[in-house]
Amino acid sequence: MPIEFKKRPGVVAYLTAGDPDLETTYAIALAAIDNGADVIELGVPFSDPLADGPVIERASQRAVARGVRLVDVLEVARKLRAARPLCGLVIFSYLNPVVRMGMKKFCAAAKVAGADGVLLTDMIVEEADEYLAEMKANGLAPIFLAAPTSPDVRLKAIAEASRGFVYAISRVGITGTQQKVAGDASELVARLRRYTDPLGIPVAVGFGISNAEHVAAVGKFADAAIIGSALVALIEKSSPAEAPAAVGRFIAGLRA
Amino acid sequence: MSENANLQEPVSAAVVAKAGRFGVYGGRYVPETLMAALEELETAYAVADADPAFHAELDDLLHNYCGRPTPLYFAKRMSEQLGGAKIYLKREDLLHTGAHKINNALGQGMLARRMGKQRIIAETGAGQHGVATATVCALFGMQCVIYMGEEDMRRQELNVFRMRLLGAEVRGVSTGSATLKDAINEAMRDWVTNVRDTYYILGSALGSHPYPTMVRNFQRVISREARVQILEQEGKLPSAIVACVGGGSNAIGAFYEFIGDKDVRLIGVEAGGRGTKLGDHAARFQKIDGGVPGVLQGTFSYVLQDDAGQVATTHSVSAGLDYASVGPEHAMLHDSGRAEYTSASDTEALAATVALARTEGILPALESAHAIAEAMKMAPKMAKSDVLMVNLSGRGDKDMGILAKELDLQGAKG
C-alpha cells in the first residue's frame, strides 16, 4: 500500500520493536492502527542509538538485551501486513544492522515482509546511492529526515530523494518529549514545502510531539504528526498486558 | 623528498580524489541535523588549512606552548637487552599535557575560535584528549564540557581531577560499558542538541568527514618531524614504525609521512585485552572474533559487532584503546596491506610498561605500552643494523592507580 494520510493531520506511531517483547509490539501496533494511526514505524533496536533521547535509548537497550534482531522486526512487519492490509508500514533503523544484513538483502526482505517504506536514521542523501537503487528496485519508499539546520539546497535534495513522506524534525536535538511544538517546526515545513509540494510528497513532523494539543498544532502546517517517545514512555510504564489498550486509548485521544 | 610527495601515492590519491573516503571506508553517516555543521566545519577547516597565518600561529603554539619538536630518543639499554634492532622512541609523552592529543586539540581549538564557537565539547577515554581539550579551552577562554564513561572516570581518576582543575565540566556516562564509545554517543547527542553554538573537538581520527582527515592532518606533525630526525641520526629510514591503535590518531600521525616509503613497515598494535573472544578485546582487525565493516558513530570502518549488527562491548586495561571501531584510514591501510595490524594483551602491555620503566627510566601510558610490547617482540628478530621506531604517544602518570593494583596482583616487587 502507498503511504496515505486520509485525515489531516495524519498520525504516525513509532514503536521500538521488541520492547517489552515482540508479541506485545505486534499487539500494540494493531491497537494503534485500529485507533487511528495511519502509519506504524517499527523501530529496530540498536546498541548505540545516538540520535535518541533517554526514553527510546532505554527501550532500545531493553530490546537489544532480549536479543531482538532486524529479522525479528521484519517478522513483526509481516504479521502486521497480513492482519492489516491497508496500514502504512515503515521499517525504522540505524544503519549498522542493515549493513550487517546487506543492503540488497534487507531491501528485498523488507518488501517481502510487506513494508511500504524505510527510514535509516544515519543515512544522508549524499551516501544513499546503493540504498536508493535497492529501494527503487523493490518499490519501497525511502524516507529521509529534514532538520531545522538543513539549508534549502539540502531540503531540495531530501524532497527529491524521498517517497511516502519527508520526516521533518521539529527542533534541533535528540528524540524526546517537550512542552510545546518548537517554532523551528513551522519554519522548516514552510521551507520544505517549496520542494515537496510540487512533487506531491507529504510532510510529517516528529520529535517532541506528545499530546493532542501538539498534534493539532502540527496539523496547522504539516500533513501528519509522528509520535515516538511519548508512546515508548507509555509502554515503559504499562504492563505488557495493559500496553496495547493504553496505546489504543492514547492514539484515539490524539485527534479528539 | 618534498612535503607533499607522498600525496602521489595511490593510497592517498583515493583520499584526494573523493573527500572523506579512504578507499571504501569513511564517509558521513549522521543524523541530518548535523549535516549543516559538518559542511560548515569542512569549509572552515579548508579555509584555515590554506591560510599561512593559521599554520604560523599553530606552529608557534606547538613550539612554545607544547614543546615541539619532540625528541626522537635512542633507547640504547632496551635495544641492547633485546639484542636486535636499534629502538628509537618518538617522545610524544614529553609534550605539554603528556600525550600527542594536544596536537589535535590545539588545532581544532584554534579552528573553533576562528568559527566564533564559544562552547566546546569533547569525549575522552583515557582522559588525555579531555585534558588536552580542557587545556586549550583554558588557554582560549572557552567553555568546556567533557563526556567520559563512568568506568573510565574510575580508572583514570587523576585525569578527571586535572580536567576539573582546568575549569572543564566532566559529565559521566553510564550507558553501555561506560567507556569511550558511550562517551562519543553522549557527545554527539549534545552536539545534535546544541549544534548552533557548539564545536565538537573529536579526539581521534574517527567520525564523519572531515574529522578523520582533519585529525590526521593535525597529527601528521609526528611523522613529519620523525622522518627528518631519523635521517639526521641514522642516515636512513627505519625498517618499521610501531604505534598503538585505539581510534588511531597517534598511529596515523606516526605513519602518514612514511606511507610513500614502501620499505618502511607500518605496524599498528590494537588492544588484545584479556582474550580473543568477542567482548574480551578491542582488536578490530583480529581475524577470528574481530571486527567486520559497518557503520558506527558517523563513519564506515571495521566494527566489533555481533551477527545482527549490534556493537559489541570491548575490554582493555587501557581506556584509550578500549573502542569497538577504528579510524577509516586504518581500515583502508589494513585492506591494502600497506600497514599491518597486530595486538598486545593486557598482560603484555603491563610487562612492557615495567620493562621500559626499568631499562630506560621512562613510564609509558598503558596505551603506548602496547606498542612497546610489540617492539619487544620484533626487535630480537631483527638485525642490529635495523632501526625500529616506536611512537611513544603518552606518558603513564595517569595510570598509577591501575599500575599499583595490577602489578601488585601479579606479584611484582616494588
XYZ file of C-alpha atoms in Angstrom:
670
model
C 0.000 0.000 0.000
C 1.205 3.515 -0.658
C 1.525 5.623 2.477
C -1.503 7.888 2.730
C -2.796 10.418 5.217
C -6.541 10.417 4.551
C -7.455 12.531 7.543
C -5.497 15.626 8.435
C -3.419 15.632 10.478
C -2.274 12.099 9.908
C -0.795 10.157 12.798
C 2.428 8.150 12.574
C 3.214 5.914 15.548
C 6.823 4.938 16.313
C 7.405 1.772 18.343
C 10.716 0.293 19.450
C 10.147 -3.265 18.295
C 10.729 -5.908 20.929
C 10.073 -3.640 23.911
C 8.758 -5.145 26.095
C 8.664 -8.154 23.724
C 7.855 -8.868 20.076
C 4.350 -10.241 20.719
C 3.414 -7.127 22.687
C 4.852 -4.862 19.991
C 2.587 -6.624 17.497
C -0.460 -6.222 19.738
C 0.376 -2.556 20.397
C 0.750 -1.862 16.680
C -2.649 -3.412 15.978
C -4.200 -1.268 18.718
C -2.545 1.843 17.311
C -3.814 1.115 13.790
C -7.322 0.296 14.972
C -7.456 3.564 16.900
C -6.446 5.765 14.014
C -2.705 5.571 13.374
C -2.131 5.892 9.625
C 1.433 4.640 9.647
C 3.411 2.400 12.005
C 7.146 2.939 12.232
C 8.724 -0.249 13.524
C 11.974 0.785 15.199
C 14.850 -1.688 15.023
C 16.614 -1.648 18.401
C 20.286 -0.699 18.212
C 23.101 -0.756 20.737
C 24.163 2.835 20.015
C 21.113 4.995 19.262
C 22.930 8.320 19.189
C 20.058 10.363 17.773
C 17.713 9.256 20.538
C 16.959 10.663 23.961
C 16.845 8.583 27.135
C 13.327 7.114 26.642
C 13.989 5.442 23.289
C 17.572 4.683 24.306
C 16.312 2.680 27.305
C 13.715 0.862 25.194
C 16.375 0.056 22.625
C 18.726 -1.287 25.290
C 15.991 -3.491 26.760
C 15.173 -4.930 23.344
C 18.843 -5.468 22.421
C 19.354 -7.211 25.760
C 16.473 -9.551 24.870
C 18.267 -10.427 21.652
C 15.805 -8.752 19.266
C 17.233 -8.692 15.743
C 16.389 -6.986 12.473
C 14.947 -10.270 11.145
C 12.591 -10.387 14.142
C 11.365 -6.872 13.381
C 10.723 -7.857 9.762
C 8.683 -10.806 11.045
C 6.512 -8.432 13.114
C 6.060 -6.362 9.955
C 4.987 -9.451 8.021
C 2.359 -10.359 10.630
C 1.088 -6.770 10.755
C 0.775 -6.599 6.987
C -1.192 -9.864 6.950
C -3.521 -8.628 9.694
C -3.977 -5.037 8.473
C -3.535 -4.860 4.677
C -4.247 -1.115 4.492
C -1.987 0.395 7.167
C 1.225 2.239 6.303
C 4.268 0.311 7.452
C 7.794 1.713 7.767
C 10.964 -0.020 8.992
C 12.936 2.491 11.044
C 16.578 1.642 11.761
C 20.055 2.831 12.368
C 22.280 1.861 9.504
C 24.546 -0.782 11.009
C 22.036 -3.644 11.448
C 21.055 -3.086 7.797
C 24.682 -3.008 6.617
C 25.303 -6.218 8.547
C 22.384 -7.953 6.824
C 23.421 -6.450 3.489
C 21.569 -3.560 1.843
C 20.318 -5.617 -1.090
C 19.117 -8.473 1.094
C 17.493 -6.093 3.575
C 15.516 -4.154 0.957
C 14.263 -7.368 -0.609
C 13.318 -8.766 2.815
C 11.504 -5.557 3.769
C 9.491 -5.808 0.561
C 8.625 -9.457 1.186
C 7.565 -8.560 4.740
C 5.094 -6.051 3.299
C 6.739 -2.803 4.361
C 5.871 0.348 2.433
C 8.944 2.332 3.314
C 12.221 2.537 5.197
C 13.815 5.265 7.287
C 17.513 4.987 8.165
C 18.401 7.457 10.912
C 22.048 7.925 9.977
C 21.709 7.763 6.193
C 22.011 11.094 4.396
C 21.117 11.660 0.762
C 24.747 12.005 -0.391
C 25.609 8.487 0.800
C 22.420 6.856 -0.428
C 23.154 5.697 -3.995
C 23.015 1.955 -3.323
C 20.161 2.329 -0.837
C 18.051 4.353 -3.259
C 18.707 1.908 -6.095
C 17.635 -1.070 -3.974
C 14.593 0.747 -2.628
C 13.529 1.610 -6.161
C 14.122 -1.949 -7.369
C 11.778 -3.193 -4.645
C 9.171 -0.460 -4.979
C 9.780 0.772 -1.436
C 9.591 4.373 -0.221
C 12.844 5.819 1.146
C 12.000 8.356 3.850
C 14.636 10.910 4.751
C 14.917 13.249 7.703
C 14.897 17.015 7.227
C 16.242 19.224 10.032
C 15.768 22.863 11.022
C 19.503 23.237 10.367
C 19.256 21.865 6.811
C 19.868 24.615 4.246
C 17.432 24.860 1.322
C 19.776 23.088 -1.056
C 19.719 20.047 1.225
C 15.925 20.232 1.659
C 15.575 20.122 -2.108
C 17.759 17.010 -2.343
C 15.884 15.391 0.551
C 12.493 16.089 -1.048
C 13.639 14.687 -4.376
C 15.075 11.500 -2.829
C 12.106 10.796 -0.547
C 8.910 8.883 -1.244
C 5.956 8.305 1.090
C 6.658 11.348 3.229
C 9.505 13.503 4.474
C 10.183 13.314 8.198
C 10.634 16.910 9.379
C 12.476 17.136 12.700
C 10.580 19.664 14.828
C 13.621 21.025 16.606
C 17.377 20.798 16.844
C 18.142 17.933 19.210
C 17.512 14.297 20.029
C 14.186 12.489 20.364
C 12.079 13.138 23.452
C 9.007 14.939 24.674
C 8.772 18.686 25.148
C 6.280 21.234 26.444
C 5.222 22.740 23.128
C 5.974 22.365 19.464
C 9.091 24.371 18.652
C 8.844 27.399 16.391
C 11.534 25.748 14.284
C 8.964 23.242 13.032
C 6.630 25.555 11.113
C 9.547 27.463 9.629
C 11.174 24.204 8.461
C 7.942 22.837 6.990
C 7.332 26.087 5.120
C 10.789 25.891 3.568
C 10.422 22.166 2.861
C 7.031 22.528 1.150
C 8.572 24.582 -1.622
C 10.219 21.330 -2.724
C 7.777 18.640 -1.559
C 4.515 20.226 -2.738
C 5.395 20.199 -6.466
C 6.285 16.507 -6.067
C 3.130 15.717 -4.084
C 5.075 14.339 -1.115
C 3.515 14.826 2.327
C 5.443 16.234 5.280
C 5.221 14.639 8.711
C 6.616 16.322 11.824
C 8.279 14.411 14.631
C 10.467 14.845 17.756
C 8.716 16.040 20.896
C 5.119 15.506 19.711
C 3.375 14.002 22.714
C -0.302 15.043 23.028
C -3.459 16.160 21.209
C -2.520 19.817 21.519
C 0.796 19.185 19.771
C -0.920 17.140 17.058
C -3.407 19.952 16.444
C -0.585 22.490 16.308
C 1.323 20.382 13.794
C -1.857 19.871 11.771
C -1.988 23.586 11.034
C 1.119 23.403 8.871
C 2.023 19.750 8.204
C 0.299 16.647 6.860
C 0.989 14.387 9.805
C 2.401 14.187 13.309
C 4.841 11.485 14.420
C 4.521 10.230 17.991
C 7.564 8.377 19.303
C 8.993 8.895 22.771
C 5.573 9.578 24.319
C 4.353 6.153 23.158
C 7.546 4.395 24.172
C 7.334 6.015 27.622
C 3.695 4.926 27.957
C 4.688 1.367 27.062
C 7.568 1.524 29.539
C 5.237 2.323 32.422
C 2.460 -0.090 31.386
C 2.462 -3.834 31.962
C 2.728 -5.872 28.748
C -0.905 -6.936 29.160
C -2.158 -3.361 29.547
C 0.111 -1.696 26.992
C -1.968 -2.321 23.820
C -5.146 -0.871 25.336
C -3.233 2.060 26.848
C -1.649 2.878 23.493
C -5.005 2.476 21.734
C -6.656 4.997 24.065
C -3.712 7.367 23.712
C -3.817 7.279 19.903
C -7.610 7.673 19.855
C -7.245 10.787 22.026
C -4.736 12.482 19.755
C -7.288 13.722 17.228
C -10.158 14.156 19.682
C 61.509 14.496 -0.533
C 59.110 17.353 -0.732
C 56.391 17.986 1.820
C 53.577 16.554 -0.242
C 55.450 13.942 -2.219
C 53.543 11.075 -0.663
C 50.254 12.522 -1.868
C 51.284 10.979 -5.189
C 50.938 7.518 -3.685
C 47.844 5.614 -4.756
C 46.823 5.025 -1.152
C 46.481 8.760 -0.604
C 45.253 9.596 -4.062
C 41.942 7.985 -3.160
C 41.631 10.449 -0.308
C 42.331 13.389 -2.546
C 40.024 12.112 -5.272
C 36.986 11.692 -3.046
C 36.906 13.834 0.053
C 36.001 11.927 3.145
C 36.621 8.478 1.670
C 39.562 6.234 2.362
C 39.044 3.591 -0.286
C 35.560 2.326 0.530
C 35.789 3.488 4.160
C 34.903 6.758 5.842
C 32.051 8.905 4.586
C 29.298 10.622 6.515
C 26.620 8.672 8.331
C 24.977 11.075 10.727
C 21.539 12.375 11.639
C 20.564 15.113 9.176
C 20.635 17.739 11.963
C 24.449 17.560 11.986
C 24.967 17.865 8.248
C 24.954 21.656 8.120
C 27.510 21.736 10.942
C 29.754 19.203 9.201
C 29.589 21.197 5.987
C 30.362 24.408 7.875
C 33.288 22.662 9.564
C 34.600 21.261 6.306
C 34.611 24.707 4.721
C 36.104 26.451 7.751
C 38.847 23.833 8.005
C 39.689 24.092 4.309
C 39.978 27.882 4.584
C 42.095 27.687 7.759
C 44.305 24.963 6.298
C 45.028 27.156 3.289
C 45.826 30.172 5.487
C 49.557 30.579 6.262
C 48.650 32.713 9.293
C 46.700 29.801 10.802
C 49.659 27.475 10.408
C 52.089 30.082 11.678
C 50.115 30.502 14.903
C 49.640 26.743 15.288
C 53.343 26.099 14.763
C 54.229 28.829 17.241
C 51.949 27.361 19.915
C 53.125 23.814 19.199
C 56.692 25.024 19.708
C 56.460 27.498 22.572
C 53.411 26.209 24.428
C 53.554 22.466 23.795
C 57.269 21.854 23.385
C 57.552 20.647 19.801
C 59.557 19.262 18.185
C 59.524 16.248 20.466
C 62.800 14.296 20.695
C 63.489 11.090 18.826
C 65.311 9.168 21.529
C 67.579 6.157 21.004
C 66.624 3.633 23.686
C 70.099 2.180 23.994
C 69.711 -0.044 27.040
C 66.443 -1.549 25.889
C 67.912 -2.148 22.420
C 70.965 -3.862 23.900
C 68.936 -6.029 26.234
C 66.700 -7.204 23.403
C 69.782 -7.824 21.263
C 68.343 -6.855 17.904
C 67.194 -3.688 16.155
C 68.022 -0.221 17.402
C 64.855 1.073 19.064
C 64.016 4.748 18.772
C 61.194 6.352 20.718
C 59.303 9.346 19.334
C 58.692 11.164 22.591
C 55.126 12.457 22.318
C 54.942 11.682 26.037
C 57.085 14.769 26.627
C 54.521 17.102 25.071
C 52.557 19.523 27.232
C 49.687 17.620 28.920
C 51.548 14.345 28.413
C 50.346 12.910 25.116
C 50.008 13.507 21.390
C 46.370 14.566 21.925
C 47.310 18.227 22.335
C 48.446 18.426 18.665
C 44.867 17.909 17.541
C 43.070 19.659 20.407
C 45.094 22.809 19.800
C 44.457 22.782 16.052
C 40.735 22.223 16.448
C 40.537 24.728 19.310
C 42.042 27.388 17.034
C 39.540 26.406 14.355
C 36.638 26.707 16.816
C 37.873 30.163 17.789
C 38.019 31.205 14.120
C 34.457 29.934 13.682
C 33.299 32.013 16.649
C 32.183 28.987 18.699
C 32.457 29.680 22.414
C 31.227 26.325 23.742
C 33.461 23.290 23.291
C 32.514 19.664 23.874
C 34.675 16.562 23.641
C 34.685 12.895 24.525
C 37.553 11.216 26.268
C 38.597 7.651 27.006
C 41.842 7.630 28.961
C 41.320 11.293 29.723
C 44.284 12.521 27.691
C 42.117 14.083 24.996
C 39.853 15.525 27.680
C 42.823 17.071 29.458
C 44.209 18.421 26.186
C 40.830 19.919 25.271
C 40.337 21.411 28.750
C 43.829 22.896 28.459
C 43.117 24.515 25.099
C 39.795 25.870 26.395
C 41.587 27.411 29.359
C 44.161 28.919 27.015
C 41.496 30.423 24.742
C 38.924 31.249 27.442
C 36.231 28.931 26.115
C 33.526 26.939 27.920
C 34.395 23.234 28.058
C 32.248 20.127 28.622
C 33.892 16.694 28.542
C 31.950 13.422 28.250
C 33.624 10.430 29.843
C 32.412 6.908 30.578
C 31.968 6.289 34.297
C 34.188 3.209 34.106
C 36.913 5.383 32.573
C 36.344 8.120 35.194
C 37.004 5.478 37.824
C 40.154 4.060 36.275
C 41.586 7.374 35.068
C 40.566 9.444 38.054
C 43.659 11.638 38.052
C 42.741 12.951 34.624
C 39.221 13.740 35.852
C 40.758 15.906 38.560
C 43.049 17.560 36.027
C 40.147 18.442 33.739
C 38.149 19.905 36.608
C 41.164 21.873 37.817
C 41.466 23.338 34.318
C 37.864 24.553 34.548
C 36.115 21.899 32.467
C 32.844 20.242 33.393
C 33.191 16.449 33.277
C 29.922 14.630 32.568
C 29.886 10.927 33.403
C 28.223 8.494 31.000
C 26.743 5.305 32.449
C 25.240 3.654 29.353
C 26.707 0.623 27.571
C 30.062 -0.373 29.002
C 30.527 3.228 30.240
C 33.676 3.681 28.164
C 34.832 5.645 25.117
C 32.094 4.591 22.672
C 29.397 5.603 25.132
C 31.113 8.940 25.767
C 31.111 9.620 21.992
C 27.368 8.799 21.825
C 26.645 11.363 24.557
C 28.931 13.971 22.993
C 27.111 13.512 19.683
C 23.730 13.887 21.429
C 24.972 17.130 22.971
C 26.238 18.298 19.587
C 22.924 17.476 17.860
C 21.141 19.496 20.543
C 23.499 22.484 20.729
C 24.863 22.392 17.200
C 24.264 26.071 16.528
C 26.789 27.382 19.066
C 28.908 24.355 19.973
C 32.100 22.975 18.470
C 32.816 19.261 18.956
C 36.569 18.586 19.276
C 36.655 14.896 18.352
C 39.820 13.375 19.755
C 40.705 10.652 17.302
C 40.831 10.069 13.564
C 37.245 8.834 13.687
C 33.745 10.016 12.968
C 32.290 11.702 9.926
C 34.152 13.624 7.281
C 36.018 15.955 7.756
C 37.148 14.661 11.166
C 39.331 11.698 10.119
C 41.221 13.824 7.588
C 41.452 16.880 9.829
C 42.626 14.965 12.905
C 45.206 13.086 10.842
C 46.495 16.345 9.413
C 46.899 17.823 12.896
C 48.733 14.653 13.988
C 50.975 14.158 10.968
C 53.465 16.551 12.542
C 54.659 13.447 14.428
C 55.911 11.689 11.297
C 56.973 14.924 9.628
C 59.420 15.525 12.482
C 60.382 11.880 12.928
C 61.291 11.421 9.284
C 63.763 14.314 9.415
C 65.085 13.238 12.823
C 65.785 9.626 11.896
C 67.544 10.675 8.710
C 69.701 13.044 10.762
C 70.505 10.480 13.440
C 70.805 7.293 11.403
C 71.147 8.491 7.842
C 68.381 6.138 6.772
C 64.699 5.430 7.286
C 63.505 2.970 9.915
C 62.722 -0.632 8.951
C 59.455 -0.378 10.820
C 57.296 2.053 12.767
C 55.134 0.746 15.587
C 52.209 2.604 17.169
C 49.206 1.644 19.282
C 45.766 1.956 17.671
C 42.595 2.846 19.546
C 40.764 5.228 17.261
C 44.136 5.519 15.585
C 45.179 9.186 15.722
C 48.697 8.741 17.079
C 49.280 5.841 14.692
C 48.077 7.679 11.588
C 50.133 10.692 12.682
C 53.219 8.498 13.075
C 52.633 6.595 9.816
C 51.460 9.258 7.436
C 54.668 10.794 6.083
C 56.151 7.309 5.655
C 53.276 5.831 3.629
C 55.157 6.528 0.423
C 58.325 4.858 1.743
C 57.497 1.322 0.703
C 60.395 -0.259 2.598
C 59.183 1.104 5.922
C 56.805 -1.355 7.573
C 53.902 0.318 9.390
C 52.622 -1.692 12.328
C 49.544 -0.818 14.355
C 49.015 -2.509 17.712
C 45.478 -2.982 18.961
C 44.312 -3.907 22.435
C 44.299 -7.686 22.821
C 42.667 -7.322 26.226
C 42.144 -10.474 28.273
C 41.410 -12.914 25.449
C 40.459 -13.398 21.810
C 36.710 -13.859 22.349
C 34.385 -11.052 21.226
C 33.887 -8.798 24.253
C 37.303 -9.541 25.742
C 39.398 -7.302 23.488
C 39.391 -4.267 21.204
C 41.281 -5.841 18.274
C 39.120 -4.786 15.349
C 41.466 -6.344 12.800
C 41.711 -9.705 14.587
C 40.938 -12.484 12.071
C 38.520 -14.526 14.186
C 36.050 -12.783 16.513
C 37.376 -9.468 15.223
C 35.559 -6.625 13.512
C 33.717 -6.524 10.210
C 32.968 -3.395 8.168
C 29.996 -1.438 9.440
C 28.789 1.999 10.473
C 29.393 3.350 13.945
C 29.344 6.971 15.068
C 29.331 8.505 11.644
C 31.839 6.509 9.664
C 32.179 3.231 7.741
C 35.022 1.154 9.124
C 35.753 -2.086 10.928
C 33.398 -2.529 13.889
C 33.353 -5.177 16.597
C 29.768 -6.400 16.454
C 27.548 -9.452 16.669
C 25.994 -11.068 13.606
C 22.859 -8.922 13.978
C 24.846 -5.695 13.744
C 24.736 -4.819 17.447
C 28.002 -3.253 18.522
C 29.994 -5.465 20.874
C 31.347 -4.480 24.240
C 35.120 -4.270 24.440
C 37.787 -4.734 27.056
C 41.264 -3.349 27.515
C 43.353 -2.407 30.521
C 43.970 0.838 28.633
C 40.941 3.097 28.393
C 42.329 4.838 25.321
C 42.337 1.682 23.191
C 39.039 0.323 24.531
C 36.848 1.098 21.497
C 34.729 -1.016 19.142
C 35.660 0.718 15.884
C 38.777 2.214 14.332
C 39.579 5.188 12.131
C 38.593 4.631 8.483
C 42.064 5.397 7.106
C 43.421 2.473 9.122
C 40.704 0.255 7.621
C 41.972 1.211 4.179
C 45.643 0.721 5.106
C 44.711 -2.669 6.550
C 42.870 -3.867 3.460
C 45.553 -2.627 1.083
C 48.213 -4.312 3.182
C 50.245 -1.108 3.419
C 50.011 -1.251 7.201
C 49.951 -4.383 9.345
C 47.889 -4.711 12.489
C 48.538 -6.915 15.456
C 47.611 -6.834 19.116
C 49.158 -6.918 22.562
C 47.314 -8.315 25.564
C 46.723 -6.531 28.869
C 49.438 -8.671 30.425
C 51.943 -7.894 27.673
C 51.232 -4.165 27.929
C 51.740 -4.199 31.687
C 55.010 -6.127 31.300
C 56.178 -3.659 28.636
C 55.391 -0.770 30.984
C 57.635 -2.251 33.640
C 60.352 -3.097 31.117
C 60.547 0.415 29.684
C 60.416 1.996 33.131
C 63.297 -0.167 34.374
C 65.562 -0.139 31.311
C 65.105 3.467 30.242
C 63.521 5.280 33.170
C 60.509 6.130 31.021
C 56.970 5.399 32.196
C 54.755 4.914 29.135
C 50.983 5.316 29.090
C 49.274 1.901 29.081
C 48.091 2.672 25.543
C 51.646 3.343 24.304
C 52.862 0.284 26.230
C 51.006 -1.857 23.681
C 53.373 -0.508 21.010
C 56.370 -1.113 23.280
C 55.182 -4.704 23.783
C 55.149 -5.294 20.028
C 58.578 -3.678 19.643
C 59.913 -6.040 22.318
C 58.626 -8.993 20.266
C 60.024 -7.673 16.983
C 63.419 -6.254 17.920
C 65.191 -9.528 18.834
C 64.274 -10.978 15.428
C 65.755 -8.011 13.576
C 69.350 -7.242 12.616
C 71.425 -4.935 14.788
C 71.669 -2.575 11.835
C 67.877 -2.278 11.615
C 66.079 0.708 13.083
C 62.723 0.235 14.805
C 60.777 3.365 15.657
C 58.054 3.360 18.294
C 55.629 6.201 18.755
C 55.558 6.741 22.496
C 52.219 8.509 22.337
C 51.810 9.349 26.013
C 53.210 9.137 29.489
C 51.932 6.841 32.205
C 51.463 9.080 35.227
C 47.699 8.885 34.714
C 47.866 5.094 35.082
C 49.485 4.913 38.513
C 46.246 3.749 40.145
C 45.823 0.873 37.663
C 49.519 0.009 37.792
C 49.583 -0.105 41.577
C 46.662 -2.522 41.540
C 47.579 -4.669 38.531
C 51.259 -5.042 39.321
C 50.530 -5.989 42.923
C 48.095 -8.615 41.647
C 50.862 -10.040 39.549
C 53.224 -10.073 42.475
C 55.715 -7.606 41.048
C 58.339 -6.426 43.517
C 58.096 -2.723 44.222
